[in-house]
Each structure stands twice: as structure tokens, then as C-alpha cells.
PDB file of C-alpha atoms in Angstrom:
ATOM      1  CA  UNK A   1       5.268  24.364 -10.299  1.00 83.00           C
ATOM      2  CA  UNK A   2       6.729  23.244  -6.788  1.00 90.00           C
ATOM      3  CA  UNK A   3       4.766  21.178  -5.060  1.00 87.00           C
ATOM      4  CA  UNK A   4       5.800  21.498  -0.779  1.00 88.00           C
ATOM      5  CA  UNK A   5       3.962  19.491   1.578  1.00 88.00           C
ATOM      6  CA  UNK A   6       3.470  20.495   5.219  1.00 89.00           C
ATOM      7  CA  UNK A   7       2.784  17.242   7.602  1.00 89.00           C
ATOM      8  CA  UNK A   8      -0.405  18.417   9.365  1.00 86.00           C
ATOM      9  CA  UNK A   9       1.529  18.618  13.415  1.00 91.00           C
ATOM     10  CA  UNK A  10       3.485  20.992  11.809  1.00 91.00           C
ATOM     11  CA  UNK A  11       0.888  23.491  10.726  1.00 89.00           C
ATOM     12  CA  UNK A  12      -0.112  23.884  14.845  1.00 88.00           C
ATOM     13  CA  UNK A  13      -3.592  23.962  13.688  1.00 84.00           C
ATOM     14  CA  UNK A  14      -5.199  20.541  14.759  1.00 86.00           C
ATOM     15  CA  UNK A  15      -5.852  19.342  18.330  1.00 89.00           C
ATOM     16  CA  UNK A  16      -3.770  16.488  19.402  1.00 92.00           C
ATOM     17  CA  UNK A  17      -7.044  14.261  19.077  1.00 91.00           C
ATOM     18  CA  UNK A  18      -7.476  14.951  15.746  1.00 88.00           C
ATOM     19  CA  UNK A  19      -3.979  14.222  14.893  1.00 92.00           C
ATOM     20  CA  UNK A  20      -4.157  10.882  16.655  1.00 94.00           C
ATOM     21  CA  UNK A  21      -7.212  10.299  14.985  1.00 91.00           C
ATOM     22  CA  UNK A  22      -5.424  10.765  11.479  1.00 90.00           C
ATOM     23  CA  UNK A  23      -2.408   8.480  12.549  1.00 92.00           C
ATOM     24  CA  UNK A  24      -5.403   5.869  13.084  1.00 93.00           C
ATOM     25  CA  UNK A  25      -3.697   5.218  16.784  1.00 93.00           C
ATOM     26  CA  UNK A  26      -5.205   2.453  18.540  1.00 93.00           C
ATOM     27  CA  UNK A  27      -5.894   4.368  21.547  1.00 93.00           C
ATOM     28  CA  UNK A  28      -8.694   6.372  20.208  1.00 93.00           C
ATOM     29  CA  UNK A  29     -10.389   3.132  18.511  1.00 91.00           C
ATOM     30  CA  UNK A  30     -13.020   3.154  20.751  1.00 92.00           C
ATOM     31  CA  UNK A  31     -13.970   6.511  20.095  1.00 90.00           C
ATOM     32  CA  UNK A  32     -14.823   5.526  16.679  1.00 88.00           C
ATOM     33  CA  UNK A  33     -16.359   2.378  14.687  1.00 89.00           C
ATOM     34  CA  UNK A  34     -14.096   2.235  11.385  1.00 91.00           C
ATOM     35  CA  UNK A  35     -11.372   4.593   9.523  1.00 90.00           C
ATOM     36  CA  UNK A  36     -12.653   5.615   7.051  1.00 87.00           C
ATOM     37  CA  UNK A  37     -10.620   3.904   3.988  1.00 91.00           C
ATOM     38  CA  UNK A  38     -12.218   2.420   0.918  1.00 94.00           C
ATOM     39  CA  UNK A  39     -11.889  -0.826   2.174  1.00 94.00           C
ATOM     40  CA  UNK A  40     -13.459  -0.024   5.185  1.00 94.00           C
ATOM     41  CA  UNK A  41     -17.085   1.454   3.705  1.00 94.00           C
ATOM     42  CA  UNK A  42     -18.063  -2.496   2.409  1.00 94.00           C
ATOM     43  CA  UNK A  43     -18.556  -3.561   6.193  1.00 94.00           C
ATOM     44  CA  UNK A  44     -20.118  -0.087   6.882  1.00 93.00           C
ATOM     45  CA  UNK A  45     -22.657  -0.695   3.940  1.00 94.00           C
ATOM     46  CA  UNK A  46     -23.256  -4.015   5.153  1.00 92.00           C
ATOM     47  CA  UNK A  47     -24.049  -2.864   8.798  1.00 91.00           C
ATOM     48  CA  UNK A  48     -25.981   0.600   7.617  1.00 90.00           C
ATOM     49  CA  UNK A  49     -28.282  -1.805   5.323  1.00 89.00           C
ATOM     50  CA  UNK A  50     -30.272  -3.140   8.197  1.00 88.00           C
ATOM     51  CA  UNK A  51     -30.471   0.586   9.897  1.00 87.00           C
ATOM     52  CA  UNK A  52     -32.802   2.585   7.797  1.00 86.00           C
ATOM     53  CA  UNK A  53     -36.196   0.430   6.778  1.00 89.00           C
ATOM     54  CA  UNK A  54     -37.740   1.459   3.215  1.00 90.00           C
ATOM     55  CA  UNK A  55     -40.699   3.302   4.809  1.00 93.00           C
ATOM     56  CA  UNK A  56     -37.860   5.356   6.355  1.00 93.00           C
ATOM     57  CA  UNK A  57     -36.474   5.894   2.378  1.00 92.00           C
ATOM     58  CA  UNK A  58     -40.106   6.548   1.269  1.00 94.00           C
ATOM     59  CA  UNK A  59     -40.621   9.500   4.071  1.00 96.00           C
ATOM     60  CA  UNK A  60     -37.129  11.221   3.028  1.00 95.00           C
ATOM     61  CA  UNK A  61     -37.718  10.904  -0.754  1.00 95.00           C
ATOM     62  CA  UNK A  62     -41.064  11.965  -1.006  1.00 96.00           C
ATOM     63  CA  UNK A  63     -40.198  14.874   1.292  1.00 97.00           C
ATOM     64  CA  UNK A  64     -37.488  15.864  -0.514  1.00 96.00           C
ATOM     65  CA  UNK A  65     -39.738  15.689  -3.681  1.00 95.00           C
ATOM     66  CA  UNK A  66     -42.303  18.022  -2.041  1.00 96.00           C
ATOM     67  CA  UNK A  67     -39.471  20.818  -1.102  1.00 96.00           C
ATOM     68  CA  UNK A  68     -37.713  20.144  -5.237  1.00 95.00           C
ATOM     69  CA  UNK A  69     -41.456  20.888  -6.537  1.00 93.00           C
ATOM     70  CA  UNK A  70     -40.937  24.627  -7.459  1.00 94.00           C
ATOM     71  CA  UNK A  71     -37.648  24.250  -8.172  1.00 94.00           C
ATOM     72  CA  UNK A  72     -36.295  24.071 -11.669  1.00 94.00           C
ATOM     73  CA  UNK A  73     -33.736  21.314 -11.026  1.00 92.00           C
ATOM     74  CA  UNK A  74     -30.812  19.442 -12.943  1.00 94.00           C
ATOM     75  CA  UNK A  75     -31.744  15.636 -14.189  1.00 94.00           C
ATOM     76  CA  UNK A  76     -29.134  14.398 -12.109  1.00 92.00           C
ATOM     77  CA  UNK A  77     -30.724  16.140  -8.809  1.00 93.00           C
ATOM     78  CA  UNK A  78     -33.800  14.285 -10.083  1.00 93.00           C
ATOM     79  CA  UNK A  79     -32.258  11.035 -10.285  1.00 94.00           C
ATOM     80  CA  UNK A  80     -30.024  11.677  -6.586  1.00 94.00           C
ATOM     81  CA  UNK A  81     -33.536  12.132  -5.184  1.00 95.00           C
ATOM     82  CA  UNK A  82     -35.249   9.446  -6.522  1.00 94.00           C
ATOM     83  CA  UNK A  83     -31.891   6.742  -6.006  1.00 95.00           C
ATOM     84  CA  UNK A  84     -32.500   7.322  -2.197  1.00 95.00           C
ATOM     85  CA  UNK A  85     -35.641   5.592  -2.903  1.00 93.00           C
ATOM     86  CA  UNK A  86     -33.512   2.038  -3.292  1.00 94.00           C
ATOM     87  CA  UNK A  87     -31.525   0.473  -0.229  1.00 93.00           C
ATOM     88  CA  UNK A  88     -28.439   0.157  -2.821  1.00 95.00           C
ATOM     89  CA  UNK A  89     -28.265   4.265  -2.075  1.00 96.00           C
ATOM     90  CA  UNK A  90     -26.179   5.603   0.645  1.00 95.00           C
ATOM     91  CA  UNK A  91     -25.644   9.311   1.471  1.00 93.00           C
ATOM     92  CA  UNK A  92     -22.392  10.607   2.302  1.00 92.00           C
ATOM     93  CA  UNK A  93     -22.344  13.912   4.444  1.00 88.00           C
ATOM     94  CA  UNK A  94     -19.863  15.989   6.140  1.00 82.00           C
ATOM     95  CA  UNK A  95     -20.207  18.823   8.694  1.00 73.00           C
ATOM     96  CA  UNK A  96     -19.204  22.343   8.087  1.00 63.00           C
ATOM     97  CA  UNK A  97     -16.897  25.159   9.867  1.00 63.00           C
ATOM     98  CA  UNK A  98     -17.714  27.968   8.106  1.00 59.00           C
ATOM     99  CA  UNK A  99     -15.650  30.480  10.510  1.00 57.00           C
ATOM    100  CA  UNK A 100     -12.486  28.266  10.064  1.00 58.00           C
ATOM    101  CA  UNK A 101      -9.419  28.453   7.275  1.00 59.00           C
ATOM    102  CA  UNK A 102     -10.765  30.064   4.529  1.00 63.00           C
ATOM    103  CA  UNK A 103     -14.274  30.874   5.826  1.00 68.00           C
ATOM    104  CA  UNK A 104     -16.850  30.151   3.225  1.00 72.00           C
ATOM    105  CA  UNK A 105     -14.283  28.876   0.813  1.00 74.00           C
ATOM    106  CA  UNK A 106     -14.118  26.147   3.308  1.00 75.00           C
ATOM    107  CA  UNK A 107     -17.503  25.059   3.114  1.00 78.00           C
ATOM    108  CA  UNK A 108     -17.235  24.686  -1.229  1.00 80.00           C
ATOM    109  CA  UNK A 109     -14.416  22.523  -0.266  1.00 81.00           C
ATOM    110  CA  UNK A 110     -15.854  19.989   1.751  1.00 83.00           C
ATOM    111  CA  UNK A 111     -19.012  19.921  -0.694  1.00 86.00           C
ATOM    112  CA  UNK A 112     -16.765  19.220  -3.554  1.00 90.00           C
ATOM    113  CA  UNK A 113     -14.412  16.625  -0.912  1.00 89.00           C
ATOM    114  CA  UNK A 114     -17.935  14.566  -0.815  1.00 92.00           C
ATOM    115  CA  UNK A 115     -18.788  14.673  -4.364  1.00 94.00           C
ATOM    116  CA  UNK A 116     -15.519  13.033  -5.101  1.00 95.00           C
ATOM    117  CA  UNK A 117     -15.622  10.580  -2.017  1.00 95.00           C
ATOM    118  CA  UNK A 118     -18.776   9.615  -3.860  1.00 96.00           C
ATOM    119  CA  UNK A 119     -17.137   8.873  -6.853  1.00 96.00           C
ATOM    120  CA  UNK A 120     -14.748   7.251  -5.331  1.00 97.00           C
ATOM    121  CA  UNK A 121     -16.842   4.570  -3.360  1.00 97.00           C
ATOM    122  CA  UNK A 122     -18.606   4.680  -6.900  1.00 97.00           C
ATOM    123  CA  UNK A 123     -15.821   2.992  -8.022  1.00 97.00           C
ATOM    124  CA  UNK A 124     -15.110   0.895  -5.790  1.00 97.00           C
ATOM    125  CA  UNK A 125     -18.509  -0.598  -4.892  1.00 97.00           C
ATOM    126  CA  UNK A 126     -20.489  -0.036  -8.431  1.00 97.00           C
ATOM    127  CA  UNK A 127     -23.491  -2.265  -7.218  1.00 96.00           C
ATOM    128  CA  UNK A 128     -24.257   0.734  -4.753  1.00 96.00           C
ATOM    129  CA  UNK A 129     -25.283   4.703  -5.455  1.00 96.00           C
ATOM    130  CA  UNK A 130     -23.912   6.919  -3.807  1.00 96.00           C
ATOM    131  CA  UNK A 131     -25.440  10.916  -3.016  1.00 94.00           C
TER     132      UNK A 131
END
């Protein structure tokens, strides 16, 4: 199979800010704290440690607990849950267009671009969970 690659300016469907913000050019730095590159998620982790307190951790898990309690659920949705319980846990999230590209396709896609980003920061930072 033959792979083609199309740079993303020349699909004409991305605003001008959004390709800047893909180039990483400097003069939309202040419109955003880091790029987000491995490397850059150990100084994010750092900073994001002292931003959510443990009673904060306590309110979300045990919520999230109370909502999973008639739900037949996998053991690793168990142990996602419960991880957010430690301040080694991190979430990652992404927003979702479902009326753009593929429509809901779109939407599987980014849930399956986090589970892998997760995996990936797994990797590279194994003294941390990530969900």
C-alpha cells in the first residue's frame, strides 16, 4: 500500500491560527503555556501537582464511584477510578467536534488519540498514571 501525505495548509481546512499553532511559531506563545511534546508534560506535571489538593481527588473519585455503582464495569475502569485517588494520576482530556470531518467517527478518534497519548506519557514518565 501507498502511503501519500498531505501537509495540513494544503488540505484548506485549518484556520491560519491553528496552523501557526502547529508550526509552534513564537508569535502565538503567549496564547499558550507549553507545546505539547513529551518532553514538555514533566514541567506540566510538576506545575499541575500543586493545583488540585487531595480533598479535591477525594470529591471526584468518590463521585465517580457513586455514578459506576449500577454499572457492571471492566477491572481496569475500576482501577482508572480509583488511581485518581493518588496525586501520581493525571487525566488527559480532549474536546470534541462531532459535526466536523467524519462526524461521529471523529469523536472515536480523538477517544482512541488520548488512550494512546496516555500510553505514551506512560512510557515516558512510569512513576505517574495516567487516565
Amino acid at each position: 500500500m501507498q502511503l501519500n501525505k498531505l501537509p495540513f495548509p494544503d488540505t484548506h481546512s485549518f484556520s491560519n491560527f491553528f496552523l501557526d499553532y502547529i508550526q509552534q511559531k513564537v508569535t502565538i506563545k503567549p496564547f499558550y503555556n507549553r507545546f505539547p511534546l513529551i518532553e514538555n508534560f514533566k514541567p506540566q506535571l510538576t506545575e499541575k501537582a500543586t493545583s488540585f489538593p487531595s480533598a479535591h481527588r477525594k470529591t471526584l473519585t468518590d463521585a465517580l464511584v457513586k455514578q459506576y455503582k449500577t454499572i457492571d464495569v471492566s477491572e481496569s475502569v475500576k482501577k482508572n477510578i480509583s488511581s485518581l485517588s493518588s496525586a501520581k494520576t493525571y487525566t488527559v482530556t480532549t474536546g470534541h467536534q462531532l459535526n466536523i470531518f467524519t462526524g461521529p467517527l471523529y469523536f472515536i478518534y480523538k477517544i482512541v488519540t488520548v488512550i494512546n497519548a496516555c500510553k505514551e506519557l506512560k512510557k515516558s514518565y512510569p512513576e505517574y498514571e495516567f487516565v
